[in-house]
Short mmCIF file of C-alpha atoms and ligand atoms in Angstrom, two decimals:
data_model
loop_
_atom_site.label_atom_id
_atom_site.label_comp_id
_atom_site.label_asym_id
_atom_site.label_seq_id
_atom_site.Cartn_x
_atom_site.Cartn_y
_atom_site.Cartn_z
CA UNK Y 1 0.00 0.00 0.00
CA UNK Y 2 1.28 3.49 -0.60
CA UNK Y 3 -0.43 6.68 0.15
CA UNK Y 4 -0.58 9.08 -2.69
CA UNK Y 5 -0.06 11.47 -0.54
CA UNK Y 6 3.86 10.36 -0.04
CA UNK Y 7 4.46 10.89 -3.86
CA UNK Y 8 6.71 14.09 -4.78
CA UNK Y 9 5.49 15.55 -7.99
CA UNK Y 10 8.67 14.28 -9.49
CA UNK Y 11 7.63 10.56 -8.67
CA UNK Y 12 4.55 11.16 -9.55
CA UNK Y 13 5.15 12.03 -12.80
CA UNK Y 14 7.26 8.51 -12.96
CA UNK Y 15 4.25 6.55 -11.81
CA UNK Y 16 2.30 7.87 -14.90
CA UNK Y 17 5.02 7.90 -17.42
CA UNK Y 18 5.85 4.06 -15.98
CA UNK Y 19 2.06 3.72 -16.48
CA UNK Y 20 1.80 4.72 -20.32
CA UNK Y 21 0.12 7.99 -19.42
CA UNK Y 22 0.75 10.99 -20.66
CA UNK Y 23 2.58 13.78 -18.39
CA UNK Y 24 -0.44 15.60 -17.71
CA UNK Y 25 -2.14 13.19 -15.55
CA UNK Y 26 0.28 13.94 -12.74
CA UNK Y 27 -0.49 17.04 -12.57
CA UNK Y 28 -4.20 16.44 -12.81
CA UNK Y 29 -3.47 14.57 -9.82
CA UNK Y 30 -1.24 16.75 -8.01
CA UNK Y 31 -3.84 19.58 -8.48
CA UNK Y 32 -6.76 17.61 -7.30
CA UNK Y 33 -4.67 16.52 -4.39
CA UNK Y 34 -3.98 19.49 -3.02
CA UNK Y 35 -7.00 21.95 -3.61
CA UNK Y 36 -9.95 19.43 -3.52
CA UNK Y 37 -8.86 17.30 -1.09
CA UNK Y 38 -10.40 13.67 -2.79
CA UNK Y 39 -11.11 11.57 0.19
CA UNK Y 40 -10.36 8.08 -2.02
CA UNK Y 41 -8.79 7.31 -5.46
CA UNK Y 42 -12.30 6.35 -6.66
CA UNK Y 43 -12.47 10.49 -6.19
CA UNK Y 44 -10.40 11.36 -8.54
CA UNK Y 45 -12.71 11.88 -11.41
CA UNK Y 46 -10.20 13.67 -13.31
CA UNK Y 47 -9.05 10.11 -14.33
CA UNK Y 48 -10.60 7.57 -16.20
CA UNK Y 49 -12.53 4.91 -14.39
CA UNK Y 50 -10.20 2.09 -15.55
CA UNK Y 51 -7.04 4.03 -14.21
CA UNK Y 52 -7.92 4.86 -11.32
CA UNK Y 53 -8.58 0.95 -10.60
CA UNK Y 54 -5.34 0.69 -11.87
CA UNK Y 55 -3.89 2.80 -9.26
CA UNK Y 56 -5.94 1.28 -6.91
CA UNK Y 57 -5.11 -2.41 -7.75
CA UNK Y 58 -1.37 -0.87 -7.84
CA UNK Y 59 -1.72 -0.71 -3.91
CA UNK Y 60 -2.86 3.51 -4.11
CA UNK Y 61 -4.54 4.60 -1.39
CA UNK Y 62 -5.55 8.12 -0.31
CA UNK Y 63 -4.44 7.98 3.30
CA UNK Y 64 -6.12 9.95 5.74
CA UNK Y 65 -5.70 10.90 9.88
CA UNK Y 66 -8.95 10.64 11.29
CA UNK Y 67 -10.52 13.19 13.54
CA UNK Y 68 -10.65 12.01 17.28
CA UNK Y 69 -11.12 15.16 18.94
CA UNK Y 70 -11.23 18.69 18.71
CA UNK Y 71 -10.67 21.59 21.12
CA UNK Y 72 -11.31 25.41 20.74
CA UNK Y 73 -10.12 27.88 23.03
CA UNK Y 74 -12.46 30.20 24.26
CA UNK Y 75 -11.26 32.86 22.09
CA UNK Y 76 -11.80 30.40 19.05
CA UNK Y 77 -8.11 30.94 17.25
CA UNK Y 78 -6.78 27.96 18.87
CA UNK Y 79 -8.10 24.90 17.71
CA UNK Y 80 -6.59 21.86 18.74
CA UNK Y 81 -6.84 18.28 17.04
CA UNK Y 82 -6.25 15.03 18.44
CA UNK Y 83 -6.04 12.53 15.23
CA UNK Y 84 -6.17 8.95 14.78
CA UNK Y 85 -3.70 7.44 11.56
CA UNK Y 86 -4.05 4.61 10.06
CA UNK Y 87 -2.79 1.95 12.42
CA UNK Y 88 -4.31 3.09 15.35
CA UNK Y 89 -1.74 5.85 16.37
CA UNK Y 90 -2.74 9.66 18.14
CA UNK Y 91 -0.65 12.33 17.59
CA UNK Y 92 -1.66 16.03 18.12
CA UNK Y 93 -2.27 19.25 15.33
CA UNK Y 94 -2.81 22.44 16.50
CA UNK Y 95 -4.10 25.48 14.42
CA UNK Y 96 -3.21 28.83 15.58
CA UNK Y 97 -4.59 32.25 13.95
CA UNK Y 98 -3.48 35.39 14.69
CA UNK Y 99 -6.15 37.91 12.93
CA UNK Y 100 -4.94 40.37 10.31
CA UNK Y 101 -6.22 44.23 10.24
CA UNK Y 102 -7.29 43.44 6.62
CA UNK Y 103 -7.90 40.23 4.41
CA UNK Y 104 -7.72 37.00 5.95
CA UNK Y 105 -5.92 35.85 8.92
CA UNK Y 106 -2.56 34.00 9.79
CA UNK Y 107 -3.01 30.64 10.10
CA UNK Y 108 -0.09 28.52 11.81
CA UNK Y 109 -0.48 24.91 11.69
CA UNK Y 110 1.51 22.90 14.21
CA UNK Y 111 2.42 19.40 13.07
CA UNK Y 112 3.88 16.51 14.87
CA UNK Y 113 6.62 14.69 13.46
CA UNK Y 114 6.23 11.56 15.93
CA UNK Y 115 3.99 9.49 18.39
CA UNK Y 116 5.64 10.81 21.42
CA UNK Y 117 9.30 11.44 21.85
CA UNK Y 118 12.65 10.08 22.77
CA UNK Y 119 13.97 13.45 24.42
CA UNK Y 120 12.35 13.25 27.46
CA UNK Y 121 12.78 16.88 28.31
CA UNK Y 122 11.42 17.04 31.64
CA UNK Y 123 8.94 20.06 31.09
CA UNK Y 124 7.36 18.61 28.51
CA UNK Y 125 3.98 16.34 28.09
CA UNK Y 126 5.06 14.20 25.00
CA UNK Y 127 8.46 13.95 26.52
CA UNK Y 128 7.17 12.08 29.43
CA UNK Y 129 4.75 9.53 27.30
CA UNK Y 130 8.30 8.35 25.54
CA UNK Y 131 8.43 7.43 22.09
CA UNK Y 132 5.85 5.51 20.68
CA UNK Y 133 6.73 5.66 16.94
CA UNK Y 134 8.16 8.18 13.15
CA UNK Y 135 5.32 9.63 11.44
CA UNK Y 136 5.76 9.23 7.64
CA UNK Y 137 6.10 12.08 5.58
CA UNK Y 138 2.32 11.31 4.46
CA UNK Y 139 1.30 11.30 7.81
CA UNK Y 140 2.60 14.69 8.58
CA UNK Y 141 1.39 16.23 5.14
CA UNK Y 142 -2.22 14.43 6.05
CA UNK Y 143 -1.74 16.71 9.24
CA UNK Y 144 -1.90 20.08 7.26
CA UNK Y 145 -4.49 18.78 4.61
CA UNK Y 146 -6.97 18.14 7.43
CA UNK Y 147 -6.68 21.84 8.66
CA UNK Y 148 -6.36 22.89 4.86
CA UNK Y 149 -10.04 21.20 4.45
CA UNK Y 150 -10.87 22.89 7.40
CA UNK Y 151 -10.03 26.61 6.92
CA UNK Y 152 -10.98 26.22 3.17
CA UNK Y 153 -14.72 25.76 4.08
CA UNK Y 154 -14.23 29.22 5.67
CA UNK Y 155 -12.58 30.80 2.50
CA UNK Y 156 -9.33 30.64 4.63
CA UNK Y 157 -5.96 29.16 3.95
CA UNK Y 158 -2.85 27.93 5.68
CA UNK Y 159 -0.53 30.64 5.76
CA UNK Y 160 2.71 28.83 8.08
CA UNK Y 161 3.38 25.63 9.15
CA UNK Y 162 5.72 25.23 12.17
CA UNK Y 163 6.78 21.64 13.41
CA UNK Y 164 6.52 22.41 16.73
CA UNK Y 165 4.28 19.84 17.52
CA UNK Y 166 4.62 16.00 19.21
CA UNK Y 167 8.27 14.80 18.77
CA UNK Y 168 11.51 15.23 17.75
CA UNK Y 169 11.72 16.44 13.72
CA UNK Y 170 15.23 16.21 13.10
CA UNK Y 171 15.41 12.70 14.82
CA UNK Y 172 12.96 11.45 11.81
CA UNK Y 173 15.09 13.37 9.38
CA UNK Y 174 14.56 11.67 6.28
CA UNK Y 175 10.29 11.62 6.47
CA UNK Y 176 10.40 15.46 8.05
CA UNK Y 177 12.64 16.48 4.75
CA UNK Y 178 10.29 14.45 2.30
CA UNK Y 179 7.34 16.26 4.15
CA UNK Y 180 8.86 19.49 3.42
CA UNK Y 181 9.59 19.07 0.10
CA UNK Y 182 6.01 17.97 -0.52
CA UNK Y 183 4.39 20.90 1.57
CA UNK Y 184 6.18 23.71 -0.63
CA UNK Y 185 6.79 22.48 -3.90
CA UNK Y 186 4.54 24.59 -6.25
CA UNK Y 187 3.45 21.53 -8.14
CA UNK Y 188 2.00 20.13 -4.60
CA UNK Y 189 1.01 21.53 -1.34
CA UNK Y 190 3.01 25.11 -2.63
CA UNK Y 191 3.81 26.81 0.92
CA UNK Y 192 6.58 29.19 0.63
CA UNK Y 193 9.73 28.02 2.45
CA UNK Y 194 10.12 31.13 4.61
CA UNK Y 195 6.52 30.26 5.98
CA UNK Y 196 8.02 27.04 7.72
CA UNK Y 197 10.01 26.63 10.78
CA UNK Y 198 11.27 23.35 12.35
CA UNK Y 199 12.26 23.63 15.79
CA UNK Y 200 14.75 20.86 17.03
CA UNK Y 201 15.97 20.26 20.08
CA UNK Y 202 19.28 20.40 18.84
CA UNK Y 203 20.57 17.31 17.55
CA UNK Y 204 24.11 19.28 15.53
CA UNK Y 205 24.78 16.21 12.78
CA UNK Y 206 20.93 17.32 11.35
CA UNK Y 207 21.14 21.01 11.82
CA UNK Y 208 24.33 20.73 9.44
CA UNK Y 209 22.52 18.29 6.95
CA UNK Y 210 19.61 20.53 7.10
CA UNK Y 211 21.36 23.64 6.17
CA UNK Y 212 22.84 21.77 2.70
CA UNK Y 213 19.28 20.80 1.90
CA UNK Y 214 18.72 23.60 -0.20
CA UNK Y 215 15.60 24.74 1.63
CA UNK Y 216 15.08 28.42 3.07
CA UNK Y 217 13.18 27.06 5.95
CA UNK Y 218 13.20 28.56 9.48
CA UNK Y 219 15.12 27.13 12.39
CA UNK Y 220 14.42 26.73 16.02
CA UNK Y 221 16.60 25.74 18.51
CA UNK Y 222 15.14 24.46 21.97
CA UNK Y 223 17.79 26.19 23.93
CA UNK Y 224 16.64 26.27 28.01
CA UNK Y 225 19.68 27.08 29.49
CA UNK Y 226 23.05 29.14 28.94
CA UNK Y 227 25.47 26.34 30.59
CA UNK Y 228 25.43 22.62 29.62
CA UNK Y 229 24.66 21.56 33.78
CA UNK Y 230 21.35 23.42 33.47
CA UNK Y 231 20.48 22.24 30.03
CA UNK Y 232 21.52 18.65 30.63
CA UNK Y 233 18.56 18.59 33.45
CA UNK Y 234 16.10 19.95 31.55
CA UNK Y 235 16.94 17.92 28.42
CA UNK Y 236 18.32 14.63 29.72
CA UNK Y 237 19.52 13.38 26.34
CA UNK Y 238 21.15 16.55 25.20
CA UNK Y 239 24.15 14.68 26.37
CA UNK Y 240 27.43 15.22 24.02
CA UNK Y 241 25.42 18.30 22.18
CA UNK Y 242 27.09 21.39 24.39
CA UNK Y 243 25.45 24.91 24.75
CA UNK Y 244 28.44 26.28 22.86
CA UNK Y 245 28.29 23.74 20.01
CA UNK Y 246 24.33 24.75 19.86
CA UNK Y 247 25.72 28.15 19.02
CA UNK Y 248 28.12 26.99 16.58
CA UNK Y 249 25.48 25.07 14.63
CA UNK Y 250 23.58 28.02 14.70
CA UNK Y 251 25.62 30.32 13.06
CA UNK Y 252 26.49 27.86 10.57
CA UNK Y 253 22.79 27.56 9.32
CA UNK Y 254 22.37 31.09 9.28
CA UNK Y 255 25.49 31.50 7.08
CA UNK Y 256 24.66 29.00 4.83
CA UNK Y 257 20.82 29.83 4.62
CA UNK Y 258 20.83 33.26 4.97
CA UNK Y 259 18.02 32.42 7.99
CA UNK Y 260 18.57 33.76 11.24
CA UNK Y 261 18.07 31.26 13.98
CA UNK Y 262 15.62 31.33 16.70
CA UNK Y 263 16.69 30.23 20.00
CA UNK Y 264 13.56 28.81 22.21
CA UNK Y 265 13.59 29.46 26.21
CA UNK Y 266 10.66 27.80 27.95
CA UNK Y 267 10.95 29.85 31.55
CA UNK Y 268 10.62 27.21 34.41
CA UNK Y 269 9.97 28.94 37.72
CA UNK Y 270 12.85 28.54 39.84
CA UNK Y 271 14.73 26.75 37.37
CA UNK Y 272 15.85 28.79 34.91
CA UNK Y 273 14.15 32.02 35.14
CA UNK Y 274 16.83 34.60 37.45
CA UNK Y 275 18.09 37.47 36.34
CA UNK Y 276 21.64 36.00 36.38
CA UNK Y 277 20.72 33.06 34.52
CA UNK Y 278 19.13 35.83 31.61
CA UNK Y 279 22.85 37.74 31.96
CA UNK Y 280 24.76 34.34 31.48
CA UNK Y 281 22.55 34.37 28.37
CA UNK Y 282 22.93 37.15 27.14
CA UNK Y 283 26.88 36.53 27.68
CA UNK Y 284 26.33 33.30 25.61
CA UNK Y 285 24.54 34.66 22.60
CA UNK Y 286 26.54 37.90 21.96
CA UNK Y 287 27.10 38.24 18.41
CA UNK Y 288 25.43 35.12 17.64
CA UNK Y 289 22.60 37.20 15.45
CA UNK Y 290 20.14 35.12 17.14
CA UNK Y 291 16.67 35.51 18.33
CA UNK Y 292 15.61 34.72 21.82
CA UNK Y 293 11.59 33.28 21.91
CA UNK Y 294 10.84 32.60 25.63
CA UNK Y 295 8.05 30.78 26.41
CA UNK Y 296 6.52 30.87 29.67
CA UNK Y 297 6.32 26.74 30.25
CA UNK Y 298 2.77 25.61 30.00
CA UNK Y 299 2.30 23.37 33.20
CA UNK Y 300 2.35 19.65 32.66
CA UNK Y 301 2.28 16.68 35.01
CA UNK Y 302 6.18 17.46 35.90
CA UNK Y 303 4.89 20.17 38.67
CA UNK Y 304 7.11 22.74 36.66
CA UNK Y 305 5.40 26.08 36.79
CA UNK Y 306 5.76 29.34 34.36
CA UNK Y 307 7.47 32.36 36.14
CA UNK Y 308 5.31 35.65 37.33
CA UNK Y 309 4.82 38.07 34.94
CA UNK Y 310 7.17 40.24 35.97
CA UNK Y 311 9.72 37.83 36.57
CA UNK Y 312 9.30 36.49 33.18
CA UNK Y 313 9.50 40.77 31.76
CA UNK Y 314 12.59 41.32 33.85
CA UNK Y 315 14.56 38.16 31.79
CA UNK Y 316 12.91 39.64 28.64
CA UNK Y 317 14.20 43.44 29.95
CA UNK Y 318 18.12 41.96 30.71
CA UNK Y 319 18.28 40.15 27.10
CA UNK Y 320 17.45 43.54 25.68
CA UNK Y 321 19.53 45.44 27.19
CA UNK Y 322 22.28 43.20 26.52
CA UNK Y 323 21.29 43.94 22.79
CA UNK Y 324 19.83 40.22 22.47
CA UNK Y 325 17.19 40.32 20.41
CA UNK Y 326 14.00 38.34 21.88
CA UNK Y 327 10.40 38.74 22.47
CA UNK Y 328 7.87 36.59 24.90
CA UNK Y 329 6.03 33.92 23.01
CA UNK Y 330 2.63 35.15 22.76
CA UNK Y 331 0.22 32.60 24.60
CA UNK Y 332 -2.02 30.64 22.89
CA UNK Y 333 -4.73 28.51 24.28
CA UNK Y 334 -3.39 26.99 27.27
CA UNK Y 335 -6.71 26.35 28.40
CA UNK Y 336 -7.15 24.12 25.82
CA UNK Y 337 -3.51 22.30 27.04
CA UNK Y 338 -2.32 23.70 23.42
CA UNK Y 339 1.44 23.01 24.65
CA UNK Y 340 2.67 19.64 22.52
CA UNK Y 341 1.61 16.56 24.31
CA UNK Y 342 -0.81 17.41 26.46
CA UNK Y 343 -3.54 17.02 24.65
CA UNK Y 344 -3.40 13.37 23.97
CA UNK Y 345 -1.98 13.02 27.42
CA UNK Y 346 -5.55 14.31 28.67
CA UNK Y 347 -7.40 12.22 26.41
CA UNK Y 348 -6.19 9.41 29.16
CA UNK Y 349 -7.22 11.60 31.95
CA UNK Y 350 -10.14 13.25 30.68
CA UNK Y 351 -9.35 16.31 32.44
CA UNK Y 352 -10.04 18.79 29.35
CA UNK Y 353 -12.88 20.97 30.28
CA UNK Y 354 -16.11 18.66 28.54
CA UNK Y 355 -17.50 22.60 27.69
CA UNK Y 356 -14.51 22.66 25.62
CA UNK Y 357 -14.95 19.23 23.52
CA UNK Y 358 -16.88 19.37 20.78
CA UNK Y 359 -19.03 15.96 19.47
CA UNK Y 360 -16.52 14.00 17.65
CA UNK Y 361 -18.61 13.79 14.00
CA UNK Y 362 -17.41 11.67 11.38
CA UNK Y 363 -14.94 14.59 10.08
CA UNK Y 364 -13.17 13.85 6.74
CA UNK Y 365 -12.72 16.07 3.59
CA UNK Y 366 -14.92 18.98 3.25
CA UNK Y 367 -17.80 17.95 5.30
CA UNK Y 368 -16.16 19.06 8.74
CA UNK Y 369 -16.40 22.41 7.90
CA UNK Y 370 -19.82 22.54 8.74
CA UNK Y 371 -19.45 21.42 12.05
CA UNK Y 372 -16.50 23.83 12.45
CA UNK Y 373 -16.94 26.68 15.63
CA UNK Y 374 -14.42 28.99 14.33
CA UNK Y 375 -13.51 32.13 15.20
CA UNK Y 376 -15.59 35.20 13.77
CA UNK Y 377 -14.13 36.47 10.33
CA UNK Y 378 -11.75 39.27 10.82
CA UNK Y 379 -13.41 42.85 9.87
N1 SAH C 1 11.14 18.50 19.64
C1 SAH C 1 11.22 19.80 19.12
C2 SAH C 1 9.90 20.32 18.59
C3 SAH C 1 8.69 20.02 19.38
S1 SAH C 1 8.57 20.81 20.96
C4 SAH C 1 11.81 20.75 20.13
O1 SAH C 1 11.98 20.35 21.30
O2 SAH C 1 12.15 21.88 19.76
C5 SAH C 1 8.27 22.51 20.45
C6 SAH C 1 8.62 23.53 21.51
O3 SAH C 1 7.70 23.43 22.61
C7 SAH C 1 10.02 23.36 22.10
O4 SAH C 1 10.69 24.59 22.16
C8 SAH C 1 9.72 22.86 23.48
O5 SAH C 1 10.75 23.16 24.38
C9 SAH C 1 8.43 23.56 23.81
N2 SAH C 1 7.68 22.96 24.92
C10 SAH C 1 7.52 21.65 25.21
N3 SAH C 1 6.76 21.50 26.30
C11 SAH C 1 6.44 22.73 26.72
C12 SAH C 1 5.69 23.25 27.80
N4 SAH C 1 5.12 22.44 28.69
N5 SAH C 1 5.57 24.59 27.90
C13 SAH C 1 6.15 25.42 27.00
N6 SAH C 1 6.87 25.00 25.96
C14 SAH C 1 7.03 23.66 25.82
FE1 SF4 C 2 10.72 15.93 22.50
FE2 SF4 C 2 10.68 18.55 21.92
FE3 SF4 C 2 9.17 17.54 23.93
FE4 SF4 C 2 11.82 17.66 24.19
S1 SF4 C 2 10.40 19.38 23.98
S2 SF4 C 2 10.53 15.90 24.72
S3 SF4 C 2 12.48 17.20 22.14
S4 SF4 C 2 8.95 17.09 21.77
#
C-alpha cells in the first residue's frame, strides 16, 4: 500500500510515465490533491474509471488521519486536534490564527513529526509519554491537509506551518525532509519556504545536513539554558550536544541559509528564570545574530510552573539590554492544554474541560467544515 499522498510531484510524474500515461495526468493529480482534497482514489474523477482501478489495484490509497477530537479555546483561534492514523496511532495538530487588520488571517499549523518522543525533556507532556513511533512524511502532510479542508470551508488558507508539535523532527530526518519538500513544492502543497520553521531540540549532525538541503526554511533551537549543567537537566539526552556547540550550529545555518536562527527558552519557575541566569545568556549569545523566543512553560504533570509576569519581563528586559534580540512567546490557548503533548496526554485523563470538547462527527474532507466553531471572520 502506498499513500498518494507520499508521492513528490517528481515521482509522480514517474508513476504515470511508468504507467503509459501521458505527463499531464500527474499534474491532474497533483492539483486535485492538493485543492480538492479527494477523500479516495475512486475520487479522482479527473481520471478515467479504468485508471484509477489501476492505481488502486497498484496498492494507491488516499491515506487519511482521522478526527478524534477537537478543542477550541475560548477565544476560538486555537483549535486543537487530536487525530487517529491509520494503524491506530494519536498524535496532536494544533491550528493557531493570529487575525490580520485586513484580508484574511494567519493561520499557523503545528504538526507533529512523531507518536511521542525520545527526548524526554522534563517540562514537557510528550516527553514524558516516551516514544511511541516516526510519522511518515504522508502522515505529517495528512496533518496540514486536514486543517487545509478545514479553513478552506471558511474561505481561509494555511498561511505557516511550524513543526513544533509532538516529537523530535530532526530525529525522523529523512520523512520530516520528504514532508517538506512535498508541503512547498509549487506543483503540490506550494507553501513558501520562509513560511516554515522546524524547531529541534538540537541534535548538531541534522542542523548541518539541514542547512545543505537547499531549503530556506526557518530554524528553532530548543535552547533552556546558557550552561550545559542546566540544560543537561532539563533535556536529559542533550548529552554530548554542548550549549556552545548549539551556538556553533547556529551560526552555521544562518550562514549557509541566509536564515537567522531562533533560540527557544521555555521559563521554568525557579529553574531557569533569574536574572543571572538571563545575563549568562545574554553573555552566551553575543554576536550570535540570534533571536531569543521565551516561552513561559505551559504546566504539565512534571509540577514545573511558568514564572510571574514580571519575573518572566525582567529576563525579557536583561536580554534587551544586553542587545539580544527576543520577544515573549505570545500565549495561545493553554486552556485548551495547546502546549505539545498534552492534549493526547488528557485524552487518558479526561481532564479537558467537557465545555470545551466538541461531538466528535465523522470529520473527513470537506464535510467538517460545517461542524467547524471557528472564530468570527476578521473585519
Ligand atoms: N522536539 C522539538 C519540537 C517540538 S517541541 C523541540 O523540542 O524543539 C516545540 C517547543 O515546545 C520546544 O521549544 C519545546 O521546548 C516547547 N515545549 C515543550 N513543552 C512545553 C511546555 N510544557 N511549555 C512550554 N513550551 C514547551
Ligand atoms: Fe521531544 Fe521537543 Fe518535547 Fe523535548 S520538547 S521531549 S524534544 S517534543
Amino acid at each position: 500500500m502506498t499513500d498518494i499522498y507520499r508521492l513528490l510531484p517528481s515521482e509522480m510524474d514517474a508513476l504515470f510515465t511508468g504507467l503509459g500515461q501521458p505527463r499531464y495526468r500527474a499534474d491532474q493529480v497533483l492539483r486535485a490533491l492538493y485543492r480538492e482534497s479527494p477523500e479516495t482514489i475512486a475520487d479522482l474523477k479527473q481520471l478515467p474509471a479504468p485508471l484509477r482501478e489501476q492505481l488502486t489495484a497498484a496498492g494507491f490509497t488516499i491515506g487519511a488521519a482521522t478526527e478524534v477530537r477537537r478543542v477550541v479555546s475560548v477565544d476560538g483561534l486555537t483549535t486543537k486536534l487530536l487525530l487517529r492514523m491509520a494503524d491506530g496511532v494519536l498524535i496532536e495538530t494544533v491550528l493557531m490564527q493570529y487575525p490580520e487588520r485586513a484580508g484574511h488571517p494567519r493561520s499557523t499549523v503545528c504538526v507533529s513529526t512523531q507518536a511521542g518522543c525520545a527526548m524526554g525533556c522534563v517540562f514537557c507532556a510528550t516527553g514524558q509519554m516516551g516514544f511511541e513511533r516516526n510519522l511518515r512524511a504522508e502522515e505529517i502532510v495528512a496533518q496540514v491537509m486536514h486543517i487545509a479542508r478545514l479553513l478552506r470551508g471558511r474561505g481561509e488558507h494555511v498561511t505557516n506551518i511550524v513543526f513544533m508539535g509532538m516529537g523530535e523532527p530532526l530525529a525522523n530526518y529523512g520523512e520530516t525532509v520528504r514532508s517538506l519538500r512535498i508541503l512547498t513544492d509549487p506543483r503540490a502543497f506550494g507553501l513558501g519556504q520562509r513560511h516554515i520553521t522546524i524547531s529541534t531540540v538540537g541534535i548538531i549532525s541534522a542542523i548541518d545536513r539541514l542547512a545543505e538541503e537547499g531549503l530556506q526554511v526557518g530554524l528553532a533551537i530548543s535552547l533552556h539554558a546558557p550552561d550545559d549543567e542546566l540544560r543537561q537537566r532539563l533535556v536529559p539526552t542533550a548529552g554530548p550536544h554542548s550549549v556552545g556547540d548549539l551556538i556553533s550550529a547556529a551560526k552555521r545555518y544562518f550562514k549557509q541559509t541566509g536564515r537567522r536562527v531562533t533560540f527557544e527558552y521555555a521559563l521554568i519557575s525557579g529553574e531557569n528564570d533569574s536574572p543571572e541566569t538571563a545575563r549568562e545568556l545574554a553573555l552566551r549569545l553575543e554576536g550570535s545574530g540570534c533571536h531569543v523566543n521565551l516561552i513561559p512553560v505551559n504546566p504539565t504533570a512534571g509540577g514545573y510552573q511558568r514564572p510571574l509576569r514580571t519575573r518572566v519581563l525582567e529576563f525579557e528586559r536583561i536580554l534587551l539590554e544586553e542587545g539580544i534580540n527576543c520577544t515573549v512567546r505570545v500565549e495561545k490557548g493553554s486552556e485548551i492544554s495547546a502546549a505539545c503533548g498534552q492534549l493526547r496526554t488528557d485524552e487518558k485523563n479526561r481532564d479537558v474541560p467537557e465545555a470545551m470538547t466538541l461531538p466528535v462527527v465523522p470529520v473527513r474532507g470537506r464535510r467538517q467544515a460545517a461542524s467547524f466553531p471557528g472564530p468570527s471572520q476578521p473585519q
